[in-house]
């Protein structure tokens, strides 16, 4: 995800503003994404699409794991709605399983996901 954040120019935004909560897909999750789609998103001419795609994973403010509730709605920085679910002892965000949690950064918190969040 860090390569994508740098390509989109979001690294500067995320290091200055805050706090943020980032639901970061793991490298394996990005590997599940069609290579063609990811390669297209990383092209310079598709920077705005990449920014939109990445902002599906970022919300304003700090949301710790203990703050998550079943059926909770979270709004991303680009206005899309994420839904938290508790399913069979696992926490999901729009069907992506939360794998790692509460990694504290300089201006926020990161939770890792097993799947990339996508909207049609």
mmCIF file of C-alpha atoms in Angstrom:
data_model
loop_
_atom_site.group_PDB
_atom_site.id
_atom_site.type_symbol
_atom_site.label_atom_id
_atom_site.label_comp_id
_atom_site.label_asym_id
_atom_site.label_seq_id
_atom_site.Cartn_x
_atom_site.Cartn_y
_atom_site.Cartn_z
ATOM 1 C CA UNK A 1 0.000 0.000 0.000
ATOM 2 C CA UNK A 2 2.891 2.374 0.686
ATOM 3 C CA UNK A 3 3.950 2.273 -2.984
ATOM 4 C CA UNK A 4 0.420 3.245 -4.005
ATOM 5 C CA UNK A 5 0.252 6.038 -1.413
ATOM 6 C CA UNK A 6 3.510 7.488 -2.737
ATOM 7 C CA UNK A 7 2.363 7.221 -6.366
ATOM 8 C CA UNK A 8 -0.839 9.079 -5.476
ATOM 9 C CA UNK A 9 1.049 11.767 -3.580
ATOM 10 C CA UNK A 10 -0.953 10.987 -0.439
ATOM 11 C CA UNK A 11 2.141 10.372 1.675
ATOM 12 C CA UNK A 12 2.547 14.114 2.228
ATOM 13 C CA UNK A 13 -1.139 14.594 3.111
ATOM 14 C CA UNK A 14 -1.159 11.662 5.511
ATOM 15 C CA UNK A 15 2.025 12.834 7.226
ATOM 16 C CA UNK A 16 0.805 16.418 7.766
ATOM 17 C CA UNK A 17 -2.880 16.208 8.611
ATOM 18 C CA UNK A 18 -4.555 13.972 11.024
ATOM 19 C CA UNK A 19 -5.354 12.077 12.925
ATOM 20 C CA UNK A 20 -6.412 9.307 10.551
ATOM 21 C CA UNK A 21 -7.439 5.692 10.771
ATOM 22 C CA UNK A 22 -6.186 3.630 7.847
ATOM 23 C CA UNK A 23 -7.566 0.217 6.981
ATOM 24 C CA UNK A 24 -4.526 -0.980 5.053
ATOM 25 C CA UNK A 25 -4.740 -4.054 2.842
ATOM 26 C CA UNK A 26 -1.788 -6.382 3.333
ATOM 27 C CA UNK A 27 0.643 -7.023 0.479
ATOM 28 C CA UNK A 28 -1.093 -10.374 -0.017
ATOM 29 C CA UNK A 29 -4.422 -8.529 -0.328
ATOM 30 C CA UNK A 30 -2.950 -6.278 -3.003
ATOM 31 C CA UNK A 31 -1.622 -9.408 -4.701
ATOM 32 C CA UNK A 32 -5.199 -10.716 -4.976
ATOM 33 C CA UNK A 33 -6.182 -7.609 -6.904
ATOM 34 C CA UNK A 34 -5.930 -8.112 -10.632
ATOM 35 C CA UNK A 35 -2.435 -7.078 -11.698
ATOM 36 C CA UNK A 36 -3.881 -5.251 -14.699
ATOM 37 C CA UNK A 37 -6.121 -3.110 -12.489
ATOM 38 C CA UNK A 38 -3.297 -2.216 -10.096
ATOM 39 C CA UNK A 39 -0.882 -1.436 -12.934
ATOM 40 C CA UNK A 40 -3.510 0.829 -14.512
ATOM 41 C CA UNK A 41 -4.096 2.647 -11.225
ATOM 42 C CA UNK A 42 -0.364 3.284 -10.820
ATOM 43 C CA UNK A 43 -0.095 5.056 -14.195
ATOM 44 C CA UNK A 44 0.453 8.810 -13.927
ATOM 45 C CA UNK A 45 -2.654 9.592 -15.977
ATOM 46 C CA UNK A 46 -4.792 7.641 -13.479
ATOM 47 C CA UNK A 47 -3.592 9.476 -10.363
ATOM 48 C CA UNK A 48 -7.083 10.758 -9.446
ATOM 49 C CA UNK A 49 -8.526 7.232 -9.686
ATOM 50 C CA UNK A 50 -5.699 5.957 -7.484
ATOM 51 C CA UNK A 51 -6.362 8.687 -4.904
ATOM 52 C CA UNK A 52 -10.066 7.787 -4.856
ATOM 53 C CA UNK A 53 -9.234 4.079 -4.552
ATOM 54 C CA UNK A 54 -6.846 4.661 -1.631
ATOM 55 C CA UNK A 55 -9.215 7.025 0.161
ATOM 56 C CA UNK A 56 -11.672 4.105 0.387
ATOM 57 C CA UNK A 57 -9.329 2.885 3.151
ATOM 58 C CA UNK A 58 -8.928 6.109 5.185
ATOM 59 C CA UNK A 59 -11.228 7.724 7.736
ATOM 60 C CA UNK A 60 -10.713 10.906 9.740
ATOM 61 C CA UNK A 61 -9.963 10.549 13.431
ATOM 62 C CA UNK A 62 -8.724 7.679 15.549
ATOM 63 C CA UNK A 63 -10.780 4.489 15.660
ATOM 64 C CA UNK A 64 -9.177 1.888 17.898
ATOM 65 C CA UNK A 65 -10.116 -1.775 17.655
ATOM 66 C CA UNK A 66 -12.028 -1.560 20.947
ATOM 67 C CA UNK A 67 -14.144 1.274 19.476
ATOM 68 C CA UNK A 68 -15.494 -0.871 16.624
ATOM 69 C CA UNK A 69 -19.089 -2.038 16.975
ATOM 70 C CA UNK A 70 -21.169 -4.530 14.989
ATOM 71 C CA UNK A 71 -23.085 -2.804 12.160
ATOM 72 C CA UNK A 72 -21.166 0.426 12.762
ATOM 73 C CA UNK A 73 -20.936 2.789 9.790
ATOM 74 C CA UNK A 74 -17.670 4.613 9.119
ATOM 75 C CA UNK A 75 -17.285 7.316 6.477
ATOM 76 C CA UNK A 76 -14.099 7.452 4.411
ATOM 77 C CA UNK A 77 -12.281 10.674 3.564
ATOM 78 C CA UNK A 78 -13.947 10.579 0.143
ATOM 79 C CA UNK A 79 -17.443 10.135 1.588
ATOM 80 C CA UNK A 80 -17.940 6.404 1.039
ATOM 81 C CA UNK A 81 -19.517 4.300 3.766
ATOM 82 C CA UNK A 82 -17.757 1.350 5.368
ATOM 83 C CA UNK A 83 -19.700 -1.173 7.443
ATOM 84 C CA UNK A 84 -18.186 -2.976 10.413
ATOM 85 C CA UNK A 85 -19.494 -6.502 11.043
ATOM 86 C CA UNK A 86 -18.664 -9.085 13.678
ATOM 87 C CA UNK A 87 -18.873 -12.486 11.953
ATOM 88 C CA UNK A 88 -17.854 -15.825 13.489
ATOM 89 C CA UNK A 89 -15.438 -14.195 15.912
ATOM 90 C CA UNK A 90 -13.887 -11.990 13.225
ATOM 91 C CA UNK A 91 -14.266 -8.300 12.534
ATOM 92 C CA UNK A 92 -14.881 -7.321 8.921
ATOM 93 C CA UNK A 93 -14.868 -3.961 7.190
ATOM 94 C CA UNK A 94 -16.971 -4.219 4.001
ATOM 95 C CA UNK A 95 -16.280 -7.983 3.989
ATOM 96 C CA UNK A 96 -12.500 -7.545 4.390
ATOM 97 C CA UNK A 97 -11.278 -9.354 7.513
ATOM 98 C CA UNK A 98 -9.368 -7.259 10.035
ATOM 99 C CA UNK A 99 -6.044 -9.048 10.566
ATOM 100 C CA UNK A 100 -3.766 -6.663 12.415
ATOM 101 C CA UNK A 101 -4.950 -3.879 14.632
ATOM 102 C CA UNK A 102 -4.022 -0.738 16.480
ATOM 103 C CA UNK A 103 -0.618 -0.057 14.905
ATOM 104 C CA UNK A 104 0.068 3.450 16.150
ATOM 105 C CA UNK A 105 1.611 5.930 13.716
ATOM 106 C CA UNK A 106 2.754 9.514 14.135
ATOM 107 C CA UNK A 107 -0.655 10.927 13.226
ATOM 108 C CA UNK A 108 -3.051 8.037 13.429
ATOM 109 C CA UNK A 109 -3.656 4.341 13.631
ATOM 110 C CA UNK A 110 -3.471 1.490 11.122
ATOM 111 C CA UNK A 111 -5.459 -1.731 10.985
ATOM 112 C CA UNK A 112 -4.566 -4.336 8.350
ATOM 113 C CA UNK A 113 -7.096 -6.080 6.105
ATOM 114 C CA UNK A 114 -6.953 -9.327 4.141
ATOM 115 C CA UNK A 115 -8.736 -7.786 1.134
ATOM 116 C CA UNK A 116 -8.699 -4.495 -0.742
ATOM 117 C CA UNK A 117 -11.882 -2.449 -0.218
ATOM 118 C CA UNK A 118 -13.556 -1.729 -3.542
ATOM 119 C CA UNK A 119 -16.698 0.081 -4.575
ATOM 120 C CA UNK A 120 -18.352 -0.317 -7.967
#
